[in-house]
Each structure stands twice: as C-alpha cells, then as structure tokens.
Short mmCIF file of N, CA, C and O in Angstrom, two decimals:
data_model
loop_
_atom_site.label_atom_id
_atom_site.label_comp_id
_atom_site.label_asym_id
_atom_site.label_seq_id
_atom_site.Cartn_x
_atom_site.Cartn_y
_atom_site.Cartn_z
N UNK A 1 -16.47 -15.15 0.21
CA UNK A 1 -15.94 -14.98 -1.12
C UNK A 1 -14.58 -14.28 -1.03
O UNK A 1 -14.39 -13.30 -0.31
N UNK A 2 -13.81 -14.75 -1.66
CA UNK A 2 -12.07 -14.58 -2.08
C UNK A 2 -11.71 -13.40 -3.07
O UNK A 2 -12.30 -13.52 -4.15
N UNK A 3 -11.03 -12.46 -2.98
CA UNK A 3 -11.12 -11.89 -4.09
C UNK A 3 -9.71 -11.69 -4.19
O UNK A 3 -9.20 -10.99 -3.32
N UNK A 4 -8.50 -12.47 -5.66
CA UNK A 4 -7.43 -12.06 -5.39
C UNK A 4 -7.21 -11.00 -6.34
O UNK A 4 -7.50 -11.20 -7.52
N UNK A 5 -6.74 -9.94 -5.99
CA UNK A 5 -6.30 -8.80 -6.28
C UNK A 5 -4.64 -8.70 -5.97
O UNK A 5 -4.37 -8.83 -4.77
N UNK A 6 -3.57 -8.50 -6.80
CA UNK A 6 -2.29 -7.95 -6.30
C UNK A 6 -2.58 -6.16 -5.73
O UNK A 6 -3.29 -5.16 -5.85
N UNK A 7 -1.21 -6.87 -4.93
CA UNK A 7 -1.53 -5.60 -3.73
C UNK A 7 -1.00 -4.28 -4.64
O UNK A 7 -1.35 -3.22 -4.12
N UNK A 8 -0.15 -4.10 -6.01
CA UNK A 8 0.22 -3.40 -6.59
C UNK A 8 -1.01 -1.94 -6.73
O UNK A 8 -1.14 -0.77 -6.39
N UNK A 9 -1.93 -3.40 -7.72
CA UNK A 9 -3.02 -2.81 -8.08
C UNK A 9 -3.91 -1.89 -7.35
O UNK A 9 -4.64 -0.95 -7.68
N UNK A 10 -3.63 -2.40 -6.36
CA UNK A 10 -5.14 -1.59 -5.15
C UNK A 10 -4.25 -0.52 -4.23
O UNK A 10 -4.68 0.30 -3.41
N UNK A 11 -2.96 -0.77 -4.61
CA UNK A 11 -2.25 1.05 -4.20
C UNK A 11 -2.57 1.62 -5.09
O UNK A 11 -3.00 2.74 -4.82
N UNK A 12 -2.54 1.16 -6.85
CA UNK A 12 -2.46 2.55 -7.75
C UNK A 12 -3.71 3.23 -7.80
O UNK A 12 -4.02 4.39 -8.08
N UNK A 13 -4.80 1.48 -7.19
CA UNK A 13 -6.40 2.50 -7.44
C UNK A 13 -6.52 3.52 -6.50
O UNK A 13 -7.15 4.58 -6.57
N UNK A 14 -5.60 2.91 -5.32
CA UNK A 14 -6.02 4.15 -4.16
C UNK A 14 -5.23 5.81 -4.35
O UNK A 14 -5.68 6.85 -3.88
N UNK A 15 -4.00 5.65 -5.15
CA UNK A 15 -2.82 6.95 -5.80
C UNK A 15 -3.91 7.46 -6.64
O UNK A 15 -4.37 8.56 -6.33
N UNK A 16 -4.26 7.01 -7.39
CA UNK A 16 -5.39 7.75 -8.69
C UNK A 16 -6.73 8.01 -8.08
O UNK A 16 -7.35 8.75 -8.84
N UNK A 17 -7.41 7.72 -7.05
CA UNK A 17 -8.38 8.16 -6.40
C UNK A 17 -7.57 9.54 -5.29
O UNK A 17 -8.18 10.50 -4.83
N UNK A 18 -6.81 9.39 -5.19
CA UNK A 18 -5.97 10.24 -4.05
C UNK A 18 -5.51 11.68 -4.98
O UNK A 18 -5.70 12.81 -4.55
N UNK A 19 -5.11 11.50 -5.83
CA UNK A 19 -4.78 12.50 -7.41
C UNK A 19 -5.96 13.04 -7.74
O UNK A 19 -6.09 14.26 -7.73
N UNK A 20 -7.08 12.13 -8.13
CA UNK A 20 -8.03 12.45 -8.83
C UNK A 20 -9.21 13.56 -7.61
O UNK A 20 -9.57 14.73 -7.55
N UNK A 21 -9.37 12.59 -7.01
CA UNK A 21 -10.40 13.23 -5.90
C UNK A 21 -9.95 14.51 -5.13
O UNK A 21 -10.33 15.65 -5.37
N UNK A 22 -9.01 14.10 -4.08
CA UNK A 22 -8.43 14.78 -2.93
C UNK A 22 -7.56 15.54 -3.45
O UNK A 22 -7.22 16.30 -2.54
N UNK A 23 -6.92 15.83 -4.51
CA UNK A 23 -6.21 16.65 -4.99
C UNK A 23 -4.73 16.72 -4.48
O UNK A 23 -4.24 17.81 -4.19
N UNK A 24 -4.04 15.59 -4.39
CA UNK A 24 -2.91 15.12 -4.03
C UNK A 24 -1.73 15.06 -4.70
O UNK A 24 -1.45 13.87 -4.88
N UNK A 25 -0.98 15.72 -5.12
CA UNK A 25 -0.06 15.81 -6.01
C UNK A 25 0.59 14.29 -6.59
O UNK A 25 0.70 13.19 -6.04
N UNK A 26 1.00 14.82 -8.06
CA UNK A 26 1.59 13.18 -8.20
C UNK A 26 3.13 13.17 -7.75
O UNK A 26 3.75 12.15 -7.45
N UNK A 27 3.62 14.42 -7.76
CA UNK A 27 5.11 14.08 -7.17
C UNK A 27 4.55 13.57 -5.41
O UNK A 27 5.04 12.54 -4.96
N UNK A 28 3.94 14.04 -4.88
CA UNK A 28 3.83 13.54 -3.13
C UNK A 28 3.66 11.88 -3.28
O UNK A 28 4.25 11.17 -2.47
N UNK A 29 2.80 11.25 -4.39
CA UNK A 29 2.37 10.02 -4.48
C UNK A 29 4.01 9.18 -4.76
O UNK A 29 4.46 8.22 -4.13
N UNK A 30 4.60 9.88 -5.81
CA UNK A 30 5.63 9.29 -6.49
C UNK A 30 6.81 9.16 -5.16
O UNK A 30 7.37 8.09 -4.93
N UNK A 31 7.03 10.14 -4.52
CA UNK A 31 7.86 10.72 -2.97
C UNK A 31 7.36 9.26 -2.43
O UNK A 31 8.15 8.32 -2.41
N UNK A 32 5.91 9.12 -1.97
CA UNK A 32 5.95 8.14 -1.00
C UNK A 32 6.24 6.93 -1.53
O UNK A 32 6.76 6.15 -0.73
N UNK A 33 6.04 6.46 -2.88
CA UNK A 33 6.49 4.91 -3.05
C UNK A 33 8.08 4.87 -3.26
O UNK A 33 8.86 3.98 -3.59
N UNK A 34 8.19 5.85 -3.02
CA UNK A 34 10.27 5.47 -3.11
C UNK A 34 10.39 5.55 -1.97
O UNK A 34 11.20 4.75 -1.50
N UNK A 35 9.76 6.39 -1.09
CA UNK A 35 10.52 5.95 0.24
C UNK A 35 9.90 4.67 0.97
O UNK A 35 10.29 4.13 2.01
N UNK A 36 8.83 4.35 0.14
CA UNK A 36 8.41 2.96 0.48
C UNK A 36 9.50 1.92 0.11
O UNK A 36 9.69 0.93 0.82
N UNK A 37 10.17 2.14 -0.95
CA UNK A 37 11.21 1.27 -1.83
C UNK A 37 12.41 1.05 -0.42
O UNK A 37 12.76 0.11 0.30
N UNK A 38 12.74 2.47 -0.56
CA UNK A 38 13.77 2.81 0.37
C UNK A 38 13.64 1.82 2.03
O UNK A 38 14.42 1.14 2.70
N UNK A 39 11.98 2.31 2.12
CA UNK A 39 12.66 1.51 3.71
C UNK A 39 12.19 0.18 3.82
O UNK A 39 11.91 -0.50 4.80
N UNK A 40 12.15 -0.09 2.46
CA UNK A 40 12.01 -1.79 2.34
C UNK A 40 13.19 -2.60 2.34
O UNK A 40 13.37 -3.81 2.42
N UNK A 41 14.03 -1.48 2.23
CA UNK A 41 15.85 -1.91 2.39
C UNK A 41 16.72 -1.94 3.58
O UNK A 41 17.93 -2.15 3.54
N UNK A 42 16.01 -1.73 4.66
CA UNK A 42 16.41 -0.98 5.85
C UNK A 42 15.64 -2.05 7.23
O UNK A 42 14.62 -2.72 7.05
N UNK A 43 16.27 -1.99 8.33
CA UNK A 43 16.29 -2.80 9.45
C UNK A 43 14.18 -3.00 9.60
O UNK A 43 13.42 -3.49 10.42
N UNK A 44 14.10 -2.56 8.80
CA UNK A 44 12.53 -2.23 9.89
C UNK A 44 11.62 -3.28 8.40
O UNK A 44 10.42 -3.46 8.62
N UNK A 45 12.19 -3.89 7.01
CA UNK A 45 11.51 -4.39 6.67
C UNK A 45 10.53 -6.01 6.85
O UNK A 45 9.48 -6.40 6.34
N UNK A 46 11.44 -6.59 7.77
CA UNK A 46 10.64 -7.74 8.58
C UNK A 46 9.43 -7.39 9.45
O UNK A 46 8.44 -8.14 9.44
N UNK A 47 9.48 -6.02 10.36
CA UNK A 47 8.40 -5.51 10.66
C UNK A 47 7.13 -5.46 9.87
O UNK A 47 5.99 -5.93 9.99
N UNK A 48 7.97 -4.48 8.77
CA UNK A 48 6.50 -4.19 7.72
C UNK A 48 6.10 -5.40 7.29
O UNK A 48 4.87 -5.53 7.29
N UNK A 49 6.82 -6.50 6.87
CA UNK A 49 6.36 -7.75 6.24
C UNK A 49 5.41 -8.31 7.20
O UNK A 49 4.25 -8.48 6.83
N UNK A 50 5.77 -8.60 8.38
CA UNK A 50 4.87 -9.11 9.52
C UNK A 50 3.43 -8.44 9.82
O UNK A 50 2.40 -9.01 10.19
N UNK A 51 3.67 -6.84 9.50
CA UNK A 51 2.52 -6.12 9.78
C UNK A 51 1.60 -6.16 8.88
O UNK A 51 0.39 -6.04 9.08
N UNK A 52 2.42 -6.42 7.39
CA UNK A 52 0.97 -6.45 6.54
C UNK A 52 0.75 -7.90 6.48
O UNK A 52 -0.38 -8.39 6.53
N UNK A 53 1.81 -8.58 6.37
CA UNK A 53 1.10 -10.18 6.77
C UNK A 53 -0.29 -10.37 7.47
O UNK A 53 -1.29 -10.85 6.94
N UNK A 54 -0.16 -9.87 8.92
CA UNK A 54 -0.93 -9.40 9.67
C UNK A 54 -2.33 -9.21 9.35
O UNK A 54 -3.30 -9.95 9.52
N UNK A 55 -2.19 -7.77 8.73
CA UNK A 55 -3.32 -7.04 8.45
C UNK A 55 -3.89 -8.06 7.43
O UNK A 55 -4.89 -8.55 7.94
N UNK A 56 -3.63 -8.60 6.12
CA UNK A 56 -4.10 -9.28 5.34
C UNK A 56 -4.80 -10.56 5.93
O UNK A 56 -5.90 -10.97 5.55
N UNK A 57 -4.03 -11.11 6.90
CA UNK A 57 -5.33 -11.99 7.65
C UNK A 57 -5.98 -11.58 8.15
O UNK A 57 -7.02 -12.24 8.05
N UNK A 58 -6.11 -10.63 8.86
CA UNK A 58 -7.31 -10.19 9.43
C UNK A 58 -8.37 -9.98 8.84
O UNK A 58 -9.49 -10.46 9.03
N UNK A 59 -7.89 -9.03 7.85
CA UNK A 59 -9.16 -8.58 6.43
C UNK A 59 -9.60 -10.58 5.80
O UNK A 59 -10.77 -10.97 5.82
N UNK A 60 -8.75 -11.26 5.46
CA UNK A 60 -9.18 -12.40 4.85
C UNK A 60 -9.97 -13.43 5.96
O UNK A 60 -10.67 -14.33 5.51
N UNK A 61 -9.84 -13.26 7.41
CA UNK A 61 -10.62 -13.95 8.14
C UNK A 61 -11.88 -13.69 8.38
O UNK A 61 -12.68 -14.53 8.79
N UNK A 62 -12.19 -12.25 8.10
CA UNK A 62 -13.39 -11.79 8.48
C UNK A 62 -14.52 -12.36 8.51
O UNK A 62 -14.54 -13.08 7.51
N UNK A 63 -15.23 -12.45 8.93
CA UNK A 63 -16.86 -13.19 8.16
C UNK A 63 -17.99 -12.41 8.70
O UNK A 63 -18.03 -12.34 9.93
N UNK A 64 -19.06 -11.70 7.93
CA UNK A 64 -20.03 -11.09 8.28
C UNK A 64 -20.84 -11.64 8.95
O UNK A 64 -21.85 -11.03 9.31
#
C-alpha cells in the first residue's frame, strides 16, 4: 500500500511533535528550515536531491 503524502506535510508533523513533545523551541525549528532554504542554494544541493531521492526509494521499495 502507497501512501502519498507531500514531504512538506510530514516535516511540519514531525516540527509540531518536536515543539509539542520534546520541548524544542520554535525559533530552533524556524533556524533549521532556513538554513535548509539556504543550502538548497549552494553546491551541495544535487547531493541532497540524490540523497533523498535515495532514501524515498528505499522506504517505497520495502515489502514486509
């Protein structure tokens, strides 16, 4: 079974479980998605693209 979810969504559930639970500040949450922004601009974003490319097949090949 398939489940499409945007990947937006399932960072904010994980920021608001991270806030809510663990007691994680929202400026630290807000800090990391800009510098997420930031080094999505920068030599190393073909990496990240490849890596979560990556990771997303892996998770979608799985089979129990």
């Amino acid at each position: 079974m398939n489940v499409s979810l945007p990947l937006v969504l399932v960072l904010g559930l994980f920021a608001w479980g991270a806030v809510k639970f663990l007691g994680v500040r929202t400026w630290v949450v807000v800090l990391i998605a800009l510098f997420g922004f930031w080094l999505s601009d920068t030599f190393m974003a073909p990496a990240i693209e490849s890596g979560t490319r990556s990771g997303v097949d892996i998770i979608n090949d799985s089979h129990d």
